[in-house]
Amino acid sequence: MLTQAPKGTKDIFGAEMASWQKMEERMRALAKRFGIEEIRTPIFEHTELFLRSVGDTTDIVQKEMYTFTDKGDRSITLRPESTAGVARAFIEHGMFNQPQPTKLFYIAPTFRYENTQAGRQRQFHQFGVELFGSYAPEMDAEAISVAYELIHSLGLRNVRLKINSLGGPQCRAKYNQALRSFIGENLSSLCEECQQRAQKNPLRVLDCKQAHCQAVLKDAPVVLDVLDTECKAHFERLQSLLTAMEIPFEVDPYIVRGLDYYTRTVFEFVTDTIGAQGTVCGGGRYDGLIEQCGGPATGAVGFGLGMERLMLTLEAQDGKPVYAPYRDVFLGSIGEAGRTKAMALTYQLRKAGVLAECDTVGRSVKAQMKYANKTGARYTMILGDDEVSKGSAQVKEMETGESQEVSFAQLETYFKSRKATLK
Ligand code: ATP
Ligand code: MG
């Protein structure tokens, strides 16, 4: 128990860490190009926020939240998604007083108590974007273009974009009615959970993952058929924008998403290369959320992208990343004076931007050189009493075996001038 991470969580280190860092770097650079700024919200929020926003008949709220009472008797929940927290911050800090739109992104650990499997963890990570301050379909297209560009610039193949519209509250009411009567006619062929959901939130029934329910539901009425004129126009405009931006998409009327706050546009990026958990990214418009949480009526659209699923998809197509450790130089040492000098020079070189390493374990010279080799040192040095008193040492290039005497005063310049060829 003590030596095992909790079920559904994972340590990230070594080769995998290198991939994560690279991915996060690309996400930040890409967001910058789209004029989107980073936000970091707390990992936990008041439980009430999620009940209000995500919706109390959703799977997330009913089954998946890590909720606890803190020592001050408050109900606290580890965030099961980040839109609610970002929306709360948007209201709390009066961001709506700034010129709109407000464009924010996050890279965030996220928590859901789920049945774990490949691509489904209890602590996972999302990259997400939230755009606030417009009801126009142009902002939907902008949000989708960020996710599309990210997925494609990472080199992911076989990812399809599916879009749908859930309409506004009126269309939704009309659709719920149609759906309820369809479900009523087919109640006995649906699973128990669907039967329970039918009354409270019929839309959730469409989200059922059971194959026999899906077979019945493929004949269910389609929300696109009941959209009012404005919602229809919004959806059509979005499609022509995506076409103009050369972003391929499919309209899939059965995409409903697992959160209650969506209005009008919803979308998913789906791949079939990582098995059942194929949704890499999901998002949509949520025009009612800001007002519902106590802010002014504000149009908004966003998405959350599962970073583990992105990694799995990349691995499935390109194989696991290889990781080669690397150092510019290892400063080996013998005796106390040598060790002291090695520590001082290593620190000086590191401050100057050289990837220097020295012995902090107390190994023999032979063992130090073995370690230098294992950690990918390109150059090595050995500092003893002689080197310390003459103020210089041999710098050996490991690959060629060639050595050169370099004074300590010149070391920084020596390695910096080679920096161009160093990693
Ligand atoms: P699913 O239908 O797979 O449960 P979801 O609709 O619950 O997904 P969202 O709430 O839209 O997912 O979250 C956005 C993205 O976060 C998903 O598309 C997925 O890539 C990722 N994600 C969601 N839950 C998990 C999880 N438990 N582990 C890993 N990634 C996840
Ligand atoms: Mg889910």
Coordinates of C-alpha atoms and ligand atoms in Angstrom, one line a residue:
M1 CA 0.0 0.0 0.0
L2 CA 2.6 2.5 1.2
T3 CA 4.7 2.0 -1.9
Q4 CA 1.9 2.2 -4.4
A5 CA 0.3 5.3 -5.7
P6 CA -3.5 5.4 -5.2
K7 CA -5.6 3.6 -7.9
G8 CA -6.1 5.7 -11.0
T9 CA -3.1 8.0 -10.4
K10 CA 0.3 7.9 -12.1
D11 CA 3.8 9.2 -11.5
I12 CA 5.2 11.0 -14.4
F13 CA 9.0 11.0 -14.7
G14 CA 12.0 10.1 -17.0
A15 CA 11.2 9.8 -20.7
E16 CA 7.5 10.4 -20.1
M17 CA 8.3 13.7 -18.2
A18 CA 10.3 14.8 -21.2
S19 CA 7.2 14.3 -23.5
W20 CA 5.0 16.1 -21.0
Q21 CA 7.3 19.1 -20.9
K22 CA 7.5 19.2 -24.7
M23 CA 3.7 19.0 -25.0
E24 CA 3.1 21.7 -22.4
E25 CA 5.6 24.0 -24.0
R26 CA 3.8 23.6 -27.4
M27 CA 0.5 24.3 -25.7
R28 CA 1.7 27.5 -24.1
A29 CA 3.4 28.7 -27.4
L30 CA 0.3 27.9 -29.4
A31 CA -2.1 29.6 -26.9
K32 CA 0.2 32.7 -27.1
R33 CA -0.2 32.8 -30.9
F34 CA -4.0 32.8 -30.5
G35 CA -3.8 35.6 -27.9
I36 CA -4.9 33.3 -25.1
E37 CA -3.5 33.9 -21.6
E38 CA -2.8 31.3 -18.9
I39 CA -4.9 31.1 -15.7
R40 CA -4.3 28.9 -12.7
T41 CA -7.3 28.4 -10.4
P42 CA -7.4 26.3 -7.2
I43 CA -7.4 22.6 -7.4
F44 CA -10.4 22.6 -5.0
E45 CA -13.6 24.8 -5.0
H46 CA -16.8 25.0 -3.0
T47 CA -18.9 21.9 -3.9
E48 CA -21.8 24.1 -4.6
L49 CA -20.0 25.6 -7.7
F50 CA -20.0 22.2 -9.4
L51 CA -23.6 21.4 -8.4
R52 CA -24.7 24.7 -10.0
S53 CA -22.6 24.5 -13.1
V54 CA -21.9 20.9 -14.1
G55 CA -25.4 19.9 -13.1
D56 CA -26.7 17.6 -10.4
T57 CA -28.0 14.9 -12.6
T58 CA -24.7 14.4 -14.5
D59 CA -22.4 11.4 -14.0
I60 CA -19.7 13.7 -12.8
V61 CA -21.7 15.1 -10.0
Q62 CA -23.6 12.0 -9.1
K63 CA -20.7 9.5 -9.1
E64 CA -17.4 11.0 -9.9
M65 CA -16.6 13.9 -7.5
Y66 CA -14.0 13.8 -4.7
T67 CA -16.0 15.7 -2.1
F68 CA -15.0 16.1 1.5
T69 CA -15.8 18.4 4.5
D70 CA -12.8 20.4 5.6
K71 CA -11.9 21.3 9.2
G72 CA -14.0 24.4 8.9
D73 CA -17.1 22.4 8.0
R74 CA -17.2 23.5 4.4
S75 CA -18.0 21.1 1.6
I76 CA -15.1 21.1 -0.7
T77 CA -14.6 19.3 -4.0
L78 CA -11.4 18.5 -6.0
R79 CA -12.1 20.0 -9.5
P80 CA -13.7 17.4 -11.8
E81 CA -13.3 19.9 -14.7
S82 CA -12.0 23.4 -14.9
T83 CA -14.6 25.5 -16.7
A84 CA -16.5 26.1 -13.4
G85 CA -13.5 27.4 -11.6
V86 CA -12.4 29.6 -14.5
A87 CA -16.0 31.0 -14.8
R88 CA -16.0 31.7 -11.1
A89 CA -12.7 33.6 -11.4
F90 CA -14.0 35.5 -14.4
I91 CA -16.9 36.8 -12.2
E92 CA -14.9 37.2 -9.0
H93 CA -12.3 39.4 -10.6
G94 CA -14.7 41.4 -12.8
M95 CA -12.9 40.3 -16.0
F96 CA -16.1 41.3 -17.8
N97 CA -15.2 44.9 -17.2
Q98 CA -12.1 44.5 -19.5
P99 CA -12.4 44.8 -23.3
Q100 CA -14.0 41.5 -24.5
P101 CA -13.4 38.8 -25.4
T102 CA -11.5 37.4 -22.4
K103 CA -9.4 34.5 -23.6
L104 CA -8.0 32.1 -21.1
F105 CA -6.3 28.7 -21.1
Y106 CA -5.2 26.3 -18.4
I107 CA -3.2 23.1 -17.9
A108 CA -4.7 21.5 -14.9
P109 CA -4.7 18.2 -12.9
T110 CA -8.4 17.1 -12.7
F111 CA -10.0 14.5 -10.5
R112 CA -12.9 12.1 -11.1
Y113 CA -13.7 8.9 -9.2
E114 CA -14.1 6.6 -12.2
N115 CA -13.6 3.0 -13.1
T116 CA -10.0 3.1 -14.3
Q117 CA -8.8 1.8 -17.6
A118 CA -6.4 2.9 -20.3
G119 CA -7.1 6.6 -20.9
R120 CA -9.4 6.8 -17.9
Q121 CA -7.7 7.8 -14.7
R122 CA -8.8 9.3 -11.3
Q123 CA -6.3 12.1 -11.5
F124 CA -5.7 13.2 -15.1
H125 CA -4.7 16.4 -16.8
Q126 CA -6.6 18.7 -19.1
F127 CA -5.5 21.5 -21.4
G128 CA -8.4 23.7 -21.8
V129 CA -9.5 27.0 -23.3
E130 CA -12.3 29.3 -22.3
L131 CA -13.4 32.3 -24.4
F132 CA -15.8 34.8 -22.8
G133 CA -17.7 37.8 -24.0
S134 CA -19.3 36.9 -27.3
Y135 CA -22.4 35.2 -28.6
A136 CA -21.2 35.1 -32.2
P137 CA -20.4 31.9 -34.0
E138 CA -17.0 33.4 -34.9
M139 CA -15.9 32.7 -31.3
D140 CA -17.0 29.1 -31.5
A141 CA -14.9 28.7 -34.7
E142 CA -12.0 30.4 -32.9
A143 CA -12.2 27.9 -30.0
I144 CA -12.4 24.9 -32.4
S145 CA -9.5 26.2 -34.4
V146 CA -7.2 26.2 -31.3
A147 CA -8.0 22.6 -30.5
Y148 CA -7.7 21.6 -34.2
E149 CA -4.3 23.4 -34.6
L150 CA -3.0 21.8 -31.4
I151 CA -4.0 18.3 -32.5
H152 CA -2.5 18.8 -35.9
S153 CA 0.7 20.6 -35.0
L154 CA 1.4 17.7 -32.6
G155 CA 1.2 15.4 -35.6
L156 CA -1.9 13.5 -34.6
R157 CA -3.5 11.6 -37.4
N158 CA -6.9 10.1 -37.8
V159 CA -8.6 12.5 -35.4
R160 CA -12.1 13.5 -36.5
L161 CA -13.9 16.6 -35.5
K162 CA -17.6 16.1 -34.7
I163 CA -20.0 19.0 -34.1
N164 CA -23.6 19.4 -33.1
S165 CA -26.0 22.0 -31.7
L166 CA -28.1 21.5 -28.6
G167 CA -30.0 24.8 -29.2
G168 CA -31.0 27.3 -26.6
P169 CA -33.2 26.7 -23.6
Q170 CA -36.4 26.8 -25.6
C171 CA -35.2 24.3 -28.2
R172 CA -33.9 22.2 -25.4
A173 CA -37.3 22.1 -23.7
K174 CA -39.0 21.1 -27.0
Y175 CA -36.4 18.5 -27.6
N176 CA -36.6 17.0 -24.1
Q177 CA -40.3 16.6 -24.7
A178 CA -39.7 14.7 -27.9
L179 CA -37.0 12.6 -26.4
R180 CA -39.1 11.8 -23.3
S181 CA -41.9 10.4 -25.4
F182 CA -39.4 8.4 -27.5
I183 CA -37.8 7.0 -24.4
G184 CA -41.2 6.3 -22.9
E185 CA -42.1 4.1 -25.9
N186 CA -38.8 2.2 -25.6
L187 CA -38.4 2.1 -21.9
S188 CA -38.2 -1.6 -21.5
S189 CA -35.3 -2.0 -23.9
L190 CA -33.2 0.5 -22.0
C191 CA -30.9 -0.1 -19.0
E192 CA -32.0 0.8 -15.5
E193 CA -29.8 3.9 -15.4
C194 CA -31.4 5.3 -18.7
Q195 CA -34.8 4.6 -17.2
Q196 CA -34.0 6.7 -14.2
R197 CA -32.4 9.5 -16.2
A198 CA -35.4 9.7 -18.6
Q199 CA -37.5 11.8 -16.3
K200 CA -34.9 14.1 -14.8
N201 CA -32.6 14.7 -17.7
P202 CA -33.5 12.9 -20.9
L203 CA -30.5 14.3 -22.8
R204 CA -28.2 12.3 -20.5
V205 CA -29.8 9.1 -21.8
L206 CA -28.1 9.7 -25.2
D207 CA -24.8 9.6 -23.5
C208 CA -25.3 6.0 -22.2
K209 CA -22.3 3.9 -23.1
Q210 CA -24.1 0.5 -23.1
A211 CA -24.2 -1.0 -26.6
H212 CA -27.8 -2.3 -26.3
C213 CA -29.0 1.2 -25.3
Q214 CA -27.1 2.8 -28.2
A215 CA -28.8 0.4 -30.6
V216 CA -32.2 1.7 -29.5
L217 CA -31.1 5.3 -29.3
K218 CA -29.9 5.5 -32.8
D219 CA -33.6 6.0 -33.8
A220 CA -34.2 8.7 -31.2
P221 CA -35.4 12.1 -32.5
V222 CA -32.6 14.5 -33.4
V223 CA -32.1 17.9 -31.7
L224 CA -31.2 19.5 -35.0
D225 CA -34.8 19.0 -36.2
V226 CA -36.2 21.2 -33.4
L227 CA -33.7 24.1 -33.5
D228 CA -35.3 27.5 -33.7
T229 CA -34.4 30.0 -36.5
E230 CA -31.6 31.7 -34.6
C231 CA -30.0 28.5 -33.3
K232 CA -30.1 27.1 -36.8
A233 CA -28.5 30.2 -38.3
H234 CA -25.8 30.1 -35.6
F235 CA -25.0 26.5 -36.4
E236 CA -25.0 27.1 -40.1
R237 CA -22.7 30.1 -39.8
L238 CA -20.3 28.1 -37.7
Q239 CA -20.2 25.4 -40.4
S240 CA -19.4 28.0 -43.1
L241 CA -16.7 29.5 -40.9
L242 CA -15.0 26.1 -40.4
T243 CA -15.2 25.4 -44.1
A244 CA -13.6 28.8 -44.9
M245 CA -10.9 28.1 -42.3
E246 CA -10.3 24.7 -44.0
I247 CA -11.1 22.7 -40.8
P248 CA -12.8 19.5 -41.7
F249 CA -15.8 18.4 -39.6
E250 CA -18.8 16.1 -39.5
V251 CA -22.2 16.9 -38.1
D252 CA -23.1 14.3 -35.5
P253 CA -26.5 14.9 -34.0
Y254 CA -25.8 12.4 -31.1
I255 CA -23.1 14.4 -29.5
V256 CA -24.6 15.8 -26.3
R257 CA -21.6 16.0 -23.9
G258 CA -21.6 15.0 -20.2
L259 CA -22.1 18.5 -18.7
D260 CA -25.3 20.4 -18.3
Y261 CA -24.1 23.8 -19.0
Y262 CA -23.7 23.6 -22.8
T263 CA -26.0 25.6 -25.1
R264 CA -25.9 25.6 -28.9
T265 CA -22.6 24.4 -30.2
V266 CA -21.0 21.2 -28.8
F267 CA -18.0 19.4 -30.3
E268 CA -15.6 16.5 -29.9
F269 CA -12.4 15.4 -31.4
V270 CA -12.4 11.6 -31.6
T271 CA -9.8 9.0 -32.6
D272 CA -10.1 5.3 -33.0
T273 CA -6.5 4.5 -32.4
I274 CA -6.7 4.2 -28.6
G275 CA -9.7 1.9 -28.2
A276 CA -12.9 2.7 -26.4
Q277 CA -11.8 6.0 -24.7
G278 CA -11.4 7.7 -28.0
T279 CA -12.6 11.2 -27.2
V280 CA -9.5 13.3 -27.0
C281 CA -11.2 16.7 -26.6
G282 CA -14.7 17.9 -25.9
G283 CA -16.2 21.3 -25.6
G284 CA -19.0 23.7 -26.5
R285 CA -20.7 27.0 -25.9
Y286 CA -22.2 27.8 -22.5
D287 CA -24.1 31.0 -22.7
G288 CA -26.0 30.6 -19.5
L289 CA -23.2 29.6 -17.1
I290 CA -21.8 33.0 -16.1
E291 CA -25.2 34.4 -15.2
Q292 CA -26.2 31.1 -13.4
C293 CA -23.1 31.5 -11.3
G294 CA -23.9 35.1 -10.3
G295 CA -22.2 37.2 -13.1
P296 CA -23.7 39.3 -15.9
A297 CA -25.1 37.5 -18.9
T298 CA -22.1 36.5 -21.0
G299 CA -21.6 34.4 -24.1
A300 CA -18.8 31.9 -23.7
V301 CA -17.3 28.8 -25.4
G302 CA -14.5 26.5 -24.4
F303 CA -13.1 23.0 -24.5
G304 CA -11.1 20.5 -22.4
L305 CA -8.6 18.2 -23.9
G306 CA -7.4 15.1 -22.1
M307 CA -3.6 15.2 -22.1
E308 CA -3.2 11.5 -21.2
R309 CA -5.4 10.5 -24.1
L310 CA -3.3 12.8 -26.3
M311 CA -0.1 11.1 -25.2
L312 CA -1.7 7.6 -25.7
T313 CA -2.7 8.6 -29.2
L314 CA 0.8 9.9 -30.0
E315 CA 2.3 6.7 -28.6
A316 CA 0.0 4.5 -30.5
Q317 CA 1.1 6.0 -33.8
D318 CA 4.7 6.9 -33.1
G319 CA 5.8 4.4 -30.4
K320 CA 7.1 5.3 -26.9
P321 CA 9.5 8.2 -26.8
V322 CA 13.2 7.4 -26.1
Y323 CA 15.0 9.4 -23.5
A324 CA 18.7 10.1 -23.6
P325 CA 20.2 11.8 -20.6
Y326 CA 22.6 14.6 -21.3
R327 CA 25.2 16.9 -19.5
D328 CA 27.6 19.3 -21.1
V329 CA 30.4 18.5 -18.6
F330 CA 31.1 16.3 -15.6
L331 CA 33.7 17.8 -13.2
G332 CA 35.2 14.7 -11.4
S333 CA 37.4 15.2 -8.3
I334 CA 40.0 13.5 -5.9
G335 CA 40.7 14.8 -2.4
E336 CA 39.1 17.6 -0.5
A337 CA 40.7 20.5 -2.3
G338 CA 39.7 19.0 -5.7
R339 CA 36.1 18.3 -4.4
T340 CA 35.8 21.9 -3.2
K341 CA 37.0 23.3 -6.5
A342 CA 34.7 21.0 -8.5
M343 CA 31.7 22.2 -6.4
A344 CA 32.6 25.9 -6.9
L345 CA 33.3 25.6 -10.6
T346 CA 30.1 23.5 -11.2
Y347 CA 28.0 26.1 -9.5
Q348 CA 29.7 28.9 -11.5
L349 CA 29.2 27.1 -14.8
R350 CA 25.6 26.3 -14.1
K351 CA 25.0 30.0 -13.4
A352 CA 26.5 30.8 -16.8
G353 CA 24.1 28.4 -18.5
V354 CA 26.4 25.3 -18.8
L355 CA 24.8 22.0 -17.9
A356 CA 27.6 21.0 -15.5
E357 CA 27.6 18.1 -13.0
C358 CA 30.0 17.0 -10.2
D359 CA 30.2 14.3 -7.6
T360 CA 28.0 14.8 -4.5
V361 CA 28.0 11.2 -3.5
G362 CA 31.7 10.6 -2.5
R363 CA 32.5 8.1 -5.3
S364 CA 35.9 6.9 -6.4
V365 CA 37.3 8.6 -9.6
K366 CA 36.6 5.4 -11.5
A367 CA 33.0 5.3 -10.3
Q368 CA 32.6 9.0 -11.0
M369 CA 33.6 8.5 -14.7
K370 CA 31.3 5.6 -15.0
Y371 CA 28.5 7.8 -13.7
A372 CA 29.5 10.6 -16.1
N373 CA 29.2 8.2 -19.0
K374 CA 25.8 7.0 -17.9
T375 CA 24.4 10.5 -17.6
G376 CA 25.6 11.4 -21.0
A377 CA 28.4 13.9 -20.2
R378 CA 29.9 15.2 -23.4
Y379 CA 33.1 16.4 -21.6
T380 CA 34.8 15.3 -18.4
M381 CA 37.5 16.7 -16.1
I382 CA 39.3 15.4 -13.0
L383 CA 40.3 17.9 -10.3
G384 CA 43.0 16.9 -7.8
D385 CA 45.6 18.8 -5.7
D386 CA 47.8 19.4 -8.7
E387 CA 45.0 20.9 -10.8
V388 CA 43.9 23.1 -8.0
S389 CA 47.4 24.5 -7.4
K390 CA 48.1 25.2 -11.1
G391 CA 44.6 26.6 -11.7
S392 CA 43.9 24.5 -14.8
A393 CA 42.9 20.9 -15.8
Q394 CA 42.5 18.6 -18.8
V395 CA 39.1 18.8 -20.5
K396 CA 38.4 15.5 -22.2
E397 CA 35.9 15.1 -25.0
M398 CA 34.3 11.7 -24.4
E399 CA 33.4 10.9 -27.9
T400 CA 36.8 11.5 -29.5
G401 CA 39.0 10.9 -26.4
E402 CA 40.8 14.2 -27.2
S403 CA 42.0 16.3 -24.3
Q404 CA 42.9 20.0 -23.9
E405 CA 44.4 21.9 -20.9
V406 CA 42.0 24.7 -20.0
S407 CA 42.5 27.2 -17.1
F408 CA 39.7 27.5 -14.6
A409 CA 39.3 31.2 -15.5
Q410 CA 38.7 30.2 -19.1
L411 CA 36.2 27.3 -18.4
E412 CA 33.1 29.3 -18.8
T413 CA 34.2 30.8 -22.1
Y414 CA 35.4 27.4 -23.3
F415 CA 32.1 25.7 -22.8
K416 CA 30.0 28.7 -23.9
S417 CA 31.9 28.9 -27.1
R418 CA 31.1 25.2 -27.7
K419 CA 27.5 25.8 -26.7
A420 CA 26.4 26.0 -30.3
T421 CA 27.4 22.4 -30.8
L422 CA 26.2 21.3 -27.3
K423 CA 22.6 20.3 -26.8
Ligands
ATP1 P1 -15.8 10.4 -21.4 O1 -17.0 10.4 -22.2 O2 -14.6 9.7 -22.1 O3 -16.0 10.1 -20.0 P2 -16.2 13.2 -20.8 O4 -17.3 13.6 -21.7 O5 -16.5 12.8 -19.4 O6 -15.3 12.0 -21.5 P3 -15.1 15.8 -20.6 O7 -15.7 16.1 -19.3 O8 -15.6 16.5 -21.8 O9 -15.0 14.2 -20.8 O10 -13.5 16.1 -20.5 C1 -12.7 16.5 -21.6 C2 -11.6 15.5 -22.0 O11 -10.9 15.1 -20.8 C3 -12.2 14.2 -22.5 O12 -12.4 14.3 -23.9 C4 -11.0 13.2 -22.2 O13 -10.0 13.4 -23.2 C5 -10.5 13.7 -20.9 N1 -10.9 12.9 -19.8 C6 -12.2 12.9 -19.2 N2 -12.2 12.1 -18.2 C7 -11.0 11.5 -18.1 C8 -10.4 10.5 -17.3 N3 -11.1 10.0 -16.3 N4 -9.1 10.2 -17.5 C9 -8.4 10.7 -18.5 N5 -8.9 11.6 -19.4 C10 -10.2 12.0 -19.2
MG2 MG -16.7 11.0 -18.3

